[in-house]
mmCIF file of C-alpha atoms in Angstrom:
data_model
loop_
_atom_site.group_PDB
_atom_site.id
_atom_site.type_symbol
_atom_site.label_atom_id
_atom_site.label_comp_id
_atom_site.label_asym_id
_atom_site.label_seq_id
_atom_site.Cartn_x
_atom_site.Cartn_y
_atom_site.Cartn_z
ATOM 1 C CA MET A 1021 -105.259 16.723 -144.786
ATOM 2 C CA SER A 1022 -106.508 20.241 -143.820
ATOM 3 C CA ALA A 1023 -104.200 23.170 -143.048
ATOM 4 C CA ILE A 1024 -105.029 22.900 -139.362
ATOM 5 C CA GLN A 1025 -104.315 19.161 -139.305
ATOM 6 C CA SER A 1026 -101.021 19.806 -141.058
ATOM 7 C CA LEU A 1027 -100.101 22.372 -138.452
ATOM 8 C CA LEU A 1028 -100.999 20.089 -135.574
ATOM 9 C CA SER A 1029 -99.066 17.183 -137.058
ATOM 10 C CA VAL A 1030 -95.772 19.031 -136.769
ATOM 11 C CA SER A 1031 -96.117 19.848 -133.064
ATOM 12 C CA ASN A 1032 -93.204 18.568 -131.014
ATOM 13 C CA ARG A 1033 -95.558 16.993 -128.556
ATOM 14 C CA THR A 1034 -97.513 13.872 -129.478
ATOM 15 C CA TYR A 1035 -100.923 13.886 -127.830
ATOM 16 C CA SER A 1036 -103.352 11.005 -127.859
ATOM 17 C CA PHE A 1037 -106.517 12.950 -128.588
ATOM 18 C CA SER A 1038 -109.126 10.363 -129.520
ATOM 19 C CA GLN A 1039 -111.796 11.482 -131.958
ATOM 20 C CA THR A 1040 -114.542 9.699 -130.125
ATOM 21 C CA ARG A 1041 -116.637 11.376 -127.441
ATOM 22 C CA LEU A 1042 -116.721 9.948 -123.948
ATOM 23 C CA GLY A 1043 -119.698 7.780 -123.261
ATOM 24 C CA SER A 1044 -120.407 9.281 -119.850
ATOM 25 C CA TYR A 1045 -119.298 11.834 -117.326
ATOM 26 C CA PHE A 1046 -117.995 9.061 -115.087
ATOM 27 C CA LEU A 1047 -115.617 7.855 -117.779
ATOM 28 C CA LEU A 1048 -114.307 11.396 -118.034
ATOM 29 C CA LEU A 1049 -113.719 11.468 -114.297
ATOM 30 C CA LEU A 1050 -111.821 8.196 -114.586
ATOM 31 C CA LEU A 1051 -109.662 9.658 -117.356
ATOM 32 C CA THR A 1052 -108.939 12.737 -115.276
ATOM 33 C CA THR A 1053 -108.036 10.610 -112.241
ATOM 34 C CA VAL A 1054 -105.537 8.613 -114.266
ATOM 35 C CA LEU A 1055 -103.999 11.783 -115.658
ATOM 36 C CA LEU A 1056 -103.671 13.342 -112.227
ATOM 37 C CA ALA A 1057 -102.106 10.182 -110.859
ATOM 38 C CA SER A 1058 -99.301 10.641 -113.369
ATOM 39 C CA CYS A 1059 -98.488 14.117 -112.058
ATOM 40 C CA ALA A 1060 -95.923 13.018 -109.479
ATOM 41 C CA ALA A 1061 -92.776 14.985 -110.171
ATOM 42 C CA PRO A 1062 -90.451 12.899 -112.375
ATOM 43 C CA ALA A 1063 -86.704 13.280 -112.528
ATOM 44 C CA LYS A 1064 -85.608 16.572 -114.038
ATOM 45 C CA LYS A 1065 -84.327 16.274 -117.604
ATOM 46 C CA GLU A 1066 -81.891 18.491 -119.428
ATOM 47 C CA GLN A 1067 -82.438 19.403 -123.080
ATOM 48 C CA ALA A 1068 -80.142 21.146 -125.508
ATOM 49 C CA GLY A 1069 -81.149 23.837 -127.969
ATOM 50 C CA PRO A 1070 -84.225 26.029 -128.349
ATOM 51 C CA ILE A 1071 -87.732 24.550 -128.260
ATOM 52 C CA PHE A 1072 -90.170 25.850 -130.875
ATOM 53 C CA TYR A 1073 -93.844 25.277 -131.713
ATOM 54 C CA PRO A 1074 -94.200 24.077 -134.407
ATOM 55 C CA PRO A 1075 -90.606 22.793 -134.533
ATOM 56 C CA LEU A 1076 -88.079 23.780 -137.162
ATOM 57 C CA PRO A 1077 -87.848 23.664 -140.146
ATOM 58 C CA ASN A 1078 -91.472 24.860 -139.973
ATOM 59 C CA PRO A 1079 -91.851 28.616 -139.349
ATOM 60 C CA PRO A 1080 -92.331 28.728 -135.550
ATOM 61 C CA ARG A 1081 -94.757 31.027 -133.744
ATOM 62 C CA LEU A 1082 -93.923 30.033 -130.166
ATOM 63 C CA GLN A 1083 -90.664 29.439 -128.317
ATOM 64 C CA TYR A 1084 -90.196 28.132 -124.816
ATOM 65 C CA LEU A 1085 -88.100 30.790 -123.078
ATOM 66 C CA ALA A 1086 -87.562 30.119 -119.385
ATOM 67 C CA THR A 1087 -88.878 28.636 -116.151
ATOM 68 C CA PHE A 1088 -89.218 30.537 -112.875
ATOM 69 C CA SER A 1089 -89.506 28.346 -109.817
ATOM 70 C CA GLY A 1090 -86.940 29.470 -107.243
ATOM 71 C CA ALA A 1091 -85.007 32.575 -106.273
ATOM 72 C CA SER A 1092 -81.982 31.345 -108.230
ATOM 73 C CA ASP A 1093 -83.931 31.878 -111.464
ATOM 74 C CA VAL A 1094 -83.771 35.665 -111.012
ATOM 75 C CA VAL A 1095 -81.003 36.244 -108.462
ATOM 76 C CA GLU A 1096 -77.558 36.161 -110.015
ATOM 77 C CA SER A 1097 -75.328 33.675 -108.199
ATOM 78 C CA SER A 1098 -71.711 32.637 -108.477
ATOM 79 C CA GLY A 1099 -70.544 29.279 -109.713
ATOM 80 C CA PHE A 1100 -69.202 28.550 -106.229
ATOM 81 C CA LYS A 1101 -72.629 29.177 -104.677
ATOM 82 C CA ALA A 1102 -74.238 26.886 -107.250
ATOM 83 C CA PHE A 1103 -71.630 24.255 -106.372
ATOM 84 C CA LEU A 1104 -72.523 24.515 -102.682
ATOM 85 C CA LEU A 1105 -76.278 24.392 -103.252
ATOM 86 C CA GLY A 1106 -76.173 21.587 -105.781
ATOM 87 C CA ASP A 1107 -78.947 20.765 -108.243
ATOM 88 C CA ARG A 1108 -82.388 22.277 -107.838
ATOM 89 C CA THR A 1109 -85.092 20.315 -106.059
ATOM 90 C CA GLU A 1110 -88.810 20.948 -105.955
ATOM 91 C CA ALA A 1111 -88.439 21.964 -102.305
ATOM 92 C CA SER A 1112 -86.249 24.925 -103.377
ATOM 93 C CA SER A 1113 -89.164 26.585 -105.193
ATOM 94 C CA LEU A 1114 -90.323 30.037 -104.154
ATOM 95 C CA VAL A 1115 -93.938 28.813 -104.234
ATOM 96 C CA VAL A 1116 -95.169 25.331 -103.334
ATOM 97 C CA LYS A 1117 -98.434 24.924 -105.232
ATOM 98 C CA PRO A 1118 -99.117 27.868 -107.556
ATOM 99 C CA TYR A 1119 -102.394 28.770 -109.202
ATOM 100 C CA GLY A 1120 -102.828 32.348 -110.412
ATOM 101 C CA VAL A 1121 -100.150 34.389 -112.196
ATOM 102 C CA ALA A 1122 -99.821 38.001 -113.318
ATOM 103 C CA ALA A 1123 -97.047 40.250 -114.614
ATOM 104 C CA HIS A 1124 -96.525 43.886 -113.699
ATOM 105 C CA ASN A 1125 -93.667 46.377 -113.893
ATOM 106 C CA GLY A 1126 -90.963 43.809 -114.605
ATOM 107 C CA ALA A 1127 -92.098 41.253 -112.030
ATOM 108 C CA ILE A 1128 -94.015 37.966 -112.100
ATOM 109 C CA TYR A 1129 -96.542 37.467 -109.285
ATOM 110 C CA VAL A 1130 -97.538 33.878 -108.478
ATOM 111 C CA VAL A 1131 -100.268 32.938 -105.997
ATOM 112 C CA ASP A 1132 -99.333 30.011 -103.746
ATOM 113 C CA THR A 1133 -102.402 28.039 -102.664
ATOM 114 C CA ARG A 1134 -100.394 26.032 -100.134
ATOM 115 C CA GLY A 1135 -98.049 28.757 -98.926
ATOM 116 C CA ASN A 1136 -100.834 31.185 -97.982
ATOM 117 C CA GLY A 1137 -99.435 34.091 -99.978
ATOM 118 C CA TYR A 1138 -97.882 35.036 -103.289
ATOM 119 C CA GLY A 1139 -94.353 34.881 -104.637
ATOM 120 C CA VAL A 1140 -92.684 37.710 -106.545
ATOM 121 C CA PHE A 1141 -90.010 37.131 -109.207
ATOM 122 C CA ASP A 1142 -88.652 40.651 -109.741
ATOM 123 C CA LEU A 1143 -86.747 40.343 -113.018
ATOM 124 C CA ARG A 1144 -85.929 44.028 -113.274
ATOM 125 C CA ASN A 1145 -84.297 44.262 -109.840
ATOM 126 C CA LYS A 1146 -83.059 40.650 -109.801
ATOM 127 C CA LYS A 1147 -84.647 39.576 -106.542
ATOM 128 C CA ALA A 1148 -87.331 37.158 -105.380
ATOM 129 C CA PHE A 1149 -89.481 37.138 -102.258
ATOM 130 C CA THR A 1150 -92.832 36.048 -100.859
ATOM 131 C CA VAL A 1151 -95.715 38.125 -99.501
ATOM 132 C CA ARG A 1152 -97.731 36.587 -96.692
ATOM 133 C CA GLY A 1153 -100.490 38.743 -95.293
ATOM 134 C CA SER A 1154 -101.018 39.079 -91.557
ATOM 135 C CA GLY A 1155 -103.806 40.303 -89.333
ATOM 136 C CA ALA A 1156 -106.749 41.527 -91.400
ATOM 137 C CA GLY A 1157 -104.791 40.731 -94.562
ATOM 138 C CA ARG A 1158 -103.949 37.145 -93.688
ATOM 139 C CA MET A 1159 -104.435 34.808 -96.642
ATOM 140 C CA LEU A 1160 -105.921 31.352 -96.006
ATOM 141 C CA LYS A 1161 -106.242 29.803 -99.479
ATOM 142 C CA PRO A 1162 -105.362 32.387 -102.125
ATOM 143 C CA ILE A 1163 -106.213 31.286 -105.663
ATOM 144 C CA ASN A 1164 -105.952 33.988 -108.305
ATOM 145 C CA ILE A 1165 -104.569 37.461 -108.878
ATOM 146 C CA THR A 1166 -105.111 40.464 -111.116
ATOM 147 C CA ILE A 1167 -103.121 43.706 -111.004
ATOM 148 C CA ASP A 1168 -104.196 47.246 -111.927
ATOM 149 C CA GLN A 1169 -101.877 49.606 -113.803
ATOM 150 C CA ASP A 1170 -101.032 51.395 -110.539
ATOM 151 C CA GLY A 1171 -99.873 48.135 -108.941
ATOM 152 C CA THR A 1172 -102.990 47.438 -106.873
ATOM 153 C CA LYS A 1173 -103.395 43.675 -106.503
ATOM 154 C CA TYR A 1174 -106.671 41.775 -106.112
ATOM 155 C CA ILE A 1175 -106.335 38.257 -104.656
ATOM 156 C CA THR A 1176 -109.236 35.793 -104.561
ATOM 157 C CA ASP A 1177 -109.193 33.691 -101.398
ATOM 158 C CA THR A 1178 -111.505 30.661 -101.199
ATOM 159 C CA GLY A 1179 -110.493 30.056 -97.585
ATOM 160 C CA ARG A 1180 -111.830 33.445 -96.531
ATOM 161 C CA ASP A 1181 -114.419 33.684 -99.338
ATOM 162 C CA GLN A 1182 -113.205 37.193 -99.993
ATOM 163 C CA ILE A 1183 -111.124 39.284 -102.366
ATOM 164 C CA LEU A 1184 -108.094 40.777 -100.629
ATOM 165 C CA VAL A 1185 -106.541 43.985 -101.931
ATOM 166 C CA PHE A 1186 -102.851 44.890 -101.623
ATOM 167 C CA ASP A 1187 -101.207 48.092 -102.863
ATOM 168 C CA ALA A 1188 -98.144 48.534 -105.080
ATOM 169 C CA LYS A 1189 -95.885 48.015 -102.038
ATOM 170 C CA ASN A 1190 -97.716 44.778 -101.092
ATOM 171 C CA LYS A 1191 -99.441 46.363 -98.114
ATOM 172 C CA PHE A 1192 -102.967 45.122 -97.309
ATOM 173 C CA ILE A 1193 -105.682 47.719 -98.017
ATOM 174 C CA ARG A 1194 -109.112 46.119 -97.724
ATOM 175 C CA ALA A 1195 -111.263 43.058 -98.375
ATOM 176 C CA TYR A 1196 -114.384 42.628 -100.512
ATOM 177 C CA GLY A 1197 -117.117 40.133 -99.666
ATOM 178 C CA ILE A 1198 -119.388 39.456 -96.700
ATOM 179 C CA LYS A 1199 -120.404 36.115 -95.202
ATOM 180 C CA ASP A 1200 -122.104 33.758 -97.693
ATOM 181 C CA GLN A 1201 -121.773 36.261 -100.561
ATOM 182 C CA PHE A 1202 -119.596 34.136 -102.845
ATOM 183 C CA LYS A 1203 -116.702 31.722 -103.213
ATOM 184 C CA PRO A 1204 -114.411 33.731 -105.492
ATOM 185 C CA SER A 1205 -112.176 31.784 -107.861
ATOM 186 C CA ASP A 1206 -110.951 34.573 -110.145
ATOM 187 C CA VAL A 1207 -111.270 38.334 -110.492
ATOM 188 C CA ALA A 1208 -110.907 40.831 -113.343
ATOM 189 C CA SER A 1209 -110.558 44.573 -112.869
ATOM 190 C CA VAL A 1210 -112.267 46.907 -115.373
ATOM 191 C CA GLY A 1211 -112.408 50.603 -114.561
ATOM 192 C CA ASP A 1212 -114.345 51.068 -111.328
ATOM 193 C CA LYS A 1213 -115.714 47.495 -111.352
ATOM 194 C CA LEU A 1214 -114.523 44.055 -110.281
ATOM 195 C CA PHE A 1215 -115.787 40.952 -112.108
ATOM 196 C CA VAL A 1216 -115.721 37.945 -109.776
ATOM 197 C CA ALA A 1217 -116.060 34.280 -110.806
ATOM 198 C CA ASP A 1218 -118.317 32.776 -108.128
ATOM 199 C CA LEU A 1219 -117.993 29.007 -107.638
ATOM 200 C CA LYS A 1220 -120.794 28.942 -105.065
ATOM 201 C CA ASN A 1221 -123.565 30.574 -107.102
ATOM 202 C CA HIS A 1222 -122.296 29.626 -110.584
ATOM 203 C CA HIS A 1223 -122.269 33.136 -111.991
ATOM 204 C CA ILE A 1224 -120.116 36.266 -112.265
ATOM 205 C CA GLN A 1225 -120.700 38.956 -109.652
ATOM 206 C CA VAL A 1226 -119.891 42.522 -110.635
ATOM 207 C CA LEU A 1227 -118.829 44.716 -107.708
ATOM 208 C CA SER A 1228 -118.271 48.423 -107.236
ATOM 209 C CA LYS A 1229 -114.636 48.995 -106.318
ATOM 210 C CA GLN A 1230 -115.604 51.987 -104.227
ATOM 211 C CA SER A 1231 -118.355 50.454 -102.103
ATOM 212 C CA GLY A 1232 -117.946 46.708 -102.621
ATOM 213 C CA ASP A 1233 -121.674 46.462 -103.386
ATOM 214 C CA VAL A 1234 -122.948 43.997 -105.996
ATOM 215 C CA LEU A 1235 -123.992 46.012 -109.049
ATOM 216 C CA TYR A 1236 -125.334 43.105 -111.117
ATOM 217 C CA ASN A 1237 -124.677 39.469 -112.015
ATOM 218 C CA VAL A 1238 -123.571 37.940 -115.303
ATOM 219 C CA ALA A 1239 -125.270 34.618 -116.178
ATOM 220 C CA ARG A 1240 -126.836 32.123 -113.807
ATOM 221 C CA GLY A 1241 -126.277 28.501 -112.902
ATOM 222 C CA GLY A 1242 -127.169 25.923 -115.534
ATOM 223 C CA GLN A 1243 -126.086 23.986 -118.617
ATOM 224 C CA ASN A 1244 -127.641 25.994 -121.452
ATOM 225 C CA GLU A 1245 -125.739 28.577 -123.459
ATOM 226 C CA GLY A 1246 -125.302 31.702 -121.369
ATOM 227 C CA GLU A 1247 -125.478 29.649 -118.137
ATOM 228 C CA LEU A 1248 -122.510 28.590 -116.010
ATOM 229 C CA PHE A 1249 -121.498 25.649 -113.856
ATOM 230 C CA TYR A 1250 -118.371 26.154 -111.746
ATOM 231 C CA PRO A 1251 -116.814 29.141 -113.533
ATOM 232 C CA THR A 1252 -113.154 28.996 -112.497
ATOM 233 C CA ASN A 1253 -111.237 31.557 -114.541
ATOM 234 C CA ILE A 1254 -112.159 34.772 -116.349
ATOM 235 C CA GLU A 1255 -110.503 37.224 -118.711
ATOM 236 C CA VAL A 1256 -111.531 40.578 -120.170
ATOM 237 C CA ASP A 1257 -110.010 41.098 -123.618
ATOM 238 C CA ALA A 1258 -108.779 44.262 -125.343
ATOM 239 C CA ALA A 1259 -112.124 44.625 -127.146
ATOM 240 C CA GLY A 1260 -114.041 44.658 -123.869
ATOM 241 C CA TYR A 1261 -115.546 41.162 -123.832
ATOM 242 C CA LEU A 1262 -115.674 38.846 -120.822
ATOM 243 C CA HIS A 1263 -114.423 35.283 -121.395
ATOM 244 C CA VAL A 1264 -115.307 32.621 -118.820
ATOM 245 C CA SER A 1265 -113.874 29.140 -118.311
ATOM 246 C CA ASP A 1266 -117.145 27.334 -117.702
ATOM 247 C CA THR A 1267 -115.320 24.356 -116.206
ATOM 248 C CA GLY A 1268 -118.323 22.327 -115.094
ATOM 249 C CA ASN A 1269 -119.803 22.558 -118.587
ATOM 250 C CA PHE A 1270 -116.445 21.872 -120.349
ATOM 251 C CA ARG A 1271 -116.522 25.024 -122.487
ATOM 252 C CA ILE A 1272 -115.520 28.660 -122.822
ATOM 253 C CA GLN A 1273 -118.262 31.317 -122.918
ATOM 254 C CA LYS A 1274 -118.113 34.921 -124.045
ATOM 255 C CA PHE A 1275 -120.247 37.803 -122.715
ATOM 256 C CA THR A 1276 -120.465 41.567 -123.041
ATOM 257 C CA LEU A 1277 -119.466 43.425 -119.899
ATOM 258 C CA ASP A 1278 -123.113 44.221 -119.190
ATOM 259 C CA GLY A 1279 -123.913 40.506 -119.132
ATOM 260 C CA LYS A 1280 -125.239 39.630 -122.580
ATOM 261 C CA PHE A 1281 -124.298 36.211 -123.936
ATOM 262 C CA VAL A 1282 -122.224 36.331 -127.150
ATOM 263 C CA SER A 1283 -120.905 32.864 -127.949
ATOM 264 C CA SER A 1284 -119.801 29.498 -126.597
ATOM 265 C CA TYR A 1285 -116.922 27.255 -127.600
ATOM 266 C CA GLY A 1286 -116.003 23.675 -126.739
ATOM 267 C CA ALA A 1287 -117.602 20.521 -125.350
ATOM 268 C CA VAL A 1288 -116.691 17.572 -123.179
ATOM 269 C CA GLY A 1289 -114.422 15.044 -124.850
ATOM 270 C CA THR A 1290 -110.904 14.080 -125.805
ATOM 271 C CA GLY A 1291 -110.987 15.294 -129.420
ATOM 272 C CA LEU A 1292 -109.308 18.354 -130.865
ATOM 273 C CA GLY A 1293 -110.940 21.494 -129.531
ATOM 274 C CA GLN A 1294 -112.737 19.601 -126.744
ATOM 275 C CA PHE A 1295 -112.056 19.869 -123.021
ATOM 276 C CA ALA A 1296 -111.877 17.739 -119.907
ATOM 277 C CA ARG A 1297 -111.039 20.449 -117.379
ATOM 278 C CA PRO A 1298 -110.690 23.952 -118.875
ATOM 279 C CA LYS A 1299 -109.101 26.375 -116.428
ATOM 280 C CA GLY A 1300 -106.961 29.417 -117.166
ATOM 281 C CA ILE A 1301 -107.787 31.595 -120.172
ATOM 282 C CA ALA A 1302 -105.926 34.482 -121.781
ATOM 283 C CA VAL A 1303 -106.753 36.486 -124.917
ATOM 284 C CA ASP A 1304 -104.231 38.345 -127.053
ATOM 285 C CA ASP A 1305 -104.932 41.697 -128.710
ATOM 286 C CA LEU A 1306 -106.144 40.006 -131.912
ATOM 287 C CA GLY A 1307 -108.699 37.869 -130.070
ATOM 288 C CA ARG A 1308 -106.820 34.539 -130.068
ATOM 289 C CA ARG A 1309 -107.734 32.578 -126.939
ATOM 290 C CA TYR A 1310 -105.187 30.545 -124.999
ATOM 291 C CA ILE A 1311 -107.023 27.916 -122.961
ATOM 292 C CA ILE A 1312 -105.477 25.630 -120.360
ATOM 293 C CA ASP A 1313 -106.830 22.129 -119.885
ATOM 294 C CA ALA A 1314 -105.705 20.857 -116.482
ATOM 295 C CA ALA A 1315 -106.530 17.252 -117.377
ATOM 296 C CA PHE A 1316 -104.791 17.144 -120.770
ATOM 297 C CA GLU A 1317 -102.025 19.338 -119.277
ATOM 298 C CA ASN A 1318 -101.633 21.498 -122.353
ATOM 299 C CA VAL A 1319 -102.643 24.854 -123.813
ATOM 300 C CA GLN A 1320 -104.926 25.127 -126.839
ATOM 301 C CA ILE A 1321 -104.889 28.238 -129.030
ATOM 302 C CA ILE A 1322 -108.297 29.054 -130.531
ATOM 303 C CA ASP A 1323 -108.919 31.785 -133.123
ATOM 304 C CA THR A 1324 -111.869 34.181 -133.228
ATOM 305 C CA ASP A 1325 -113.848 31.761 -135.406
ATOM 306 C CA GLY A 1326 -113.458 28.911 -132.911
ATOM 307 C CA LYS A 1327 -110.775 27.133 -134.952
ATOM 308 C CA LEU A 1328 -108.000 25.260 -133.153
ATOM 309 C CA LEU A 1329 -104.693 26.741 -134.313
ATOM 310 C CA LEU A 1330 -102.077 25.016 -132.187
ATOM 311 C CA PHE A 1331 -101.524 23.330 -128.849
ATOM 312 C CA PHE A 1332 -98.386 23.203 -126.719
ATOM 313 C CA GLY A 1333 -97.080 22.037 -123.364
ATOM 314 C CA GLY A 1334 -97.711 18.568 -121.987
ATOM 315 C CA PRO A 1335 -96.702 16.746 -118.782
ATOM 316 C CA GLY A 1336 -93.224 15.455 -118.015
ATOM 317 C CA ALA A 1337 -89.822 16.575 -116.796
ATOM 318 C CA ASP A 1338 -88.637 18.507 -119.852
ATOM 319 C CA ARG A 1339 -87.796 22.203 -119.727
ATOM 320 C CA ASP A 1340 -91.091 23.134 -121.342
ATOM 321 C CA SER A 1341 -93.307 20.635 -119.496
ATOM 322 C CA ILE A 1342 -96.403 21.706 -117.591
ATOM 323 C CA ASN A 1343 -97.860 19.443 -114.895
ATOM 324 C CA LEU A 1344 -101.431 20.124 -113.765
ATOM 325 C CA PRO A 1345 -101.473 23.660 -115.214
ATOM 326 C CA THR A 1346 -103.973 26.137 -113.824
ATOM 327 C CA ASP A 1347 -103.532 29.716 -115.006
ATOM 328 C CA ILE A 1348 -102.183 31.597 -118.010
ATOM 329 C CA GLU A 1349 -101.290 35.242 -118.608
ATOM 330 C CA ILE A 1350 -100.366 37.154 -121.764
ATOM 331 C CA ASP A 1351 -97.931 40.038 -121.217
ATOM 332 C CA TYR A 1352 -97.064 42.712 -123.776
ATOM 333 C CA ASP A 1353 -95.478 45.207 -121.384
ATOM 334 C CA ASN A 1354 -92.356 43.305 -120.316
ATOM 335 C CA VAL A 1355 -91.253 41.720 -123.602
ATOM 336 C CA ASN A 1356 -87.868 43.460 -123.437
ATOM 337 C CA LEU A 1357 -87.022 41.510 -120.279
ATOM 338 C CA PHE A 1358 -87.613 38.179 -122.018
ATOM 339 C CA GLN A 1359 -86.089 38.774 -125.464
ATOM 340 C CA LYS A 1360 -82.690 37.699 -124.106
ATOM 341 C CA TYR A 1361 -84.077 34.190 -123.536
ATOM 342 C CA ALA A 1362 -85.183 33.862 -127.168
ATOM 343 C CA ASP A 1363 -83.249 32.731 -130.207
ATOM 344 C CA PRO A 1364 -81.467 35.816 -131.636
ATOM 345 C CA LYS A 1365 -83.525 35.562 -134.824
ATOM 346 C CA PHE A 1366 -86.862 34.983 -133.073
ATOM 347 C CA LYS A 1367 -88.499 38.360 -132.410
ATOM 348 C CA LEU A 1368 -91.099 38.392 -129.655
ATOM 349 C CA GLU A 1369 -94.467 40.105 -129.897
ATOM 350 C CA TYR A 1370 -95.644 39.063 -126.437
ATOM 351 C CA VAL A 1371 -94.952 36.444 -123.783
ATOM 352 C CA ILE A 1372 -97.202 33.786 -122.229
ATOM 353 C CA LEU A 1373 -96.899 32.746 -118.575
ATOM 354 C CA VAL A 1374 -98.236 29.320 -117.503
ATOM 355 C CA THR A 1375 -98.368 28.000 -113.923
ATOM 356 C CA SER A 1376 -98.099 24.326 -112.919
ATOM 357 C CA GLN A 1377 -99.163 22.918 -109.561
ATOM 358 C CA PHE A 1378 -96.814 19.923 -109.675
ATOM 359 C CA GLY A 1379 -93.294 19.233 -110.861
ATOM 360 C CA PHE A 1380 -90.228 21.450 -110.990
ATOM 361 C CA ASN A 1381 -91.635 24.026 -113.413
ATOM 362 C CA LYS A 1382 -93.771 26.415 -111.383
ATOM 363 C CA VAL A 1383 -94.013 29.171 -114.017
ATOM 364 C CA ASN A 1384 -93.091 28.538 -117.650
ATOM 365 C CA VAL A 1385 -92.621 31.452 -120.029
ATOM 366 C CA TYR A 1386 -93.210 31.112 -123.775
ATOM 367 C CA GLY A 1387 -92.754 33.781 -126.428
ATOM 368 C CA PHE A 1388 -95.051 34.469 -129.390
ATOM 369 C CA GLY A 1389 -93.310 35.901 -132.428
ATOM 370 C CA LYS A 1390 -91.664 35.257 -135.786
ATOM 371 C CA MET A 1391 -88.311 33.957 -136.978
ATOM 372 C CA GLU A 1392 -86.396 36.360 -139.185
ATOM 373 C CA GLY A 1393 -85.974 35.237 -142.781
ATOM 374 C CA MET A 1394 -88.850 32.718 -142.770
ATOM 375 C CA ASP A 1395 -92.044 32.860 -144.850
ATOM 376 C CA TYR A 1396 -95.230 32.716 -142.757
ATOM 377 C CA GLU A 1397 -97.754 33.421 -145.494
ATOM 378 C CA GLU A 1398 -98.734 29.848 -146.390
ATOM 379 C CA GLU A 1399 -97.497 27.685 -143.523
ATOM 380 C CA ILE A 1400 -99.592 29.142 -140.711
ATOM 381 C CA LYS A 1401 -101.584 31.909 -142.308
ATOM 382 C CA SER A 1402 -104.351 31.630 -139.724
ATOM 383 C CA LEU A 1403 -101.957 32.500 -136.904
ATOM 384 C CA GLN A 1404 -101.067 35.909 -138.341
#
């Protein structure tokens, strides 16, 4: 058994990844339909003790930390208030059907595709609220979000076919996009440019932040390497490369910021490292890619050589379950706010936020780190 197989075998989730490829696209659709049919919110379960990946006694690299779904997850409440309100229900969530997620200045921002706005879990100030644009800033079907260092927020809206911009105080500023220009699914902000995943034209449009004009396009529609079919999510890594969830082609593609194709990873199937519906993608500072598969309802971690390191998540009603996940975010800046959720001996390097469109868990937070006193040299050397 290889080192990777050994690592996967100790995961505390048992996944039925067949090693055979699907015979046709229609069989894949059938598989996805069955998986989605199982997404109805089950009864909430309670679990005791920390949840690690891989589980103890193996040296863990991930720990489930917390779930943020309703205001009570950040607002301190008395035992008497909890007694009056009773157990949490899905209806008590701050957002109804989340998609995009981002973290900034001690707060988690979650786009609500059904609530026509975005929810804010302000961990630093212990409050939670929703932002619903009005007038020129009214949101129809917001999908994704990215936030600049100064707090400027860019929201893709497939109902308006525009990108809406809100400032650090959540006040509407402007909108990008004219009629028939694009159907924006995700947006990344790099300097004075916006990179926009365009579901309509199957490419990435690069806009000037100042004028809103299209500067150039990355890729074109198609199935060959360097071509895209329904690009849903994008990420620009610390090294300055653009990663695209090429959902219609069941793979992840990598480009330079000026549009040159670099590499492609993944294929359609149910085997390890294959995809049925790749969506959200995040890249840590060492180039490890975290890729959500909305059909398998898990997250796969891929190294820079395209090797599958670990997967986590899975559907259900457990604390760490994710049901129809869509987006993922890696956050280095707010680790101090999440260390209190971790095991005292598990030291966080960064946290991972994952959104789910169904079930009780709207935003799950996982921590990447190391357990004090454990040897990581041989067990999971490739994850270091």
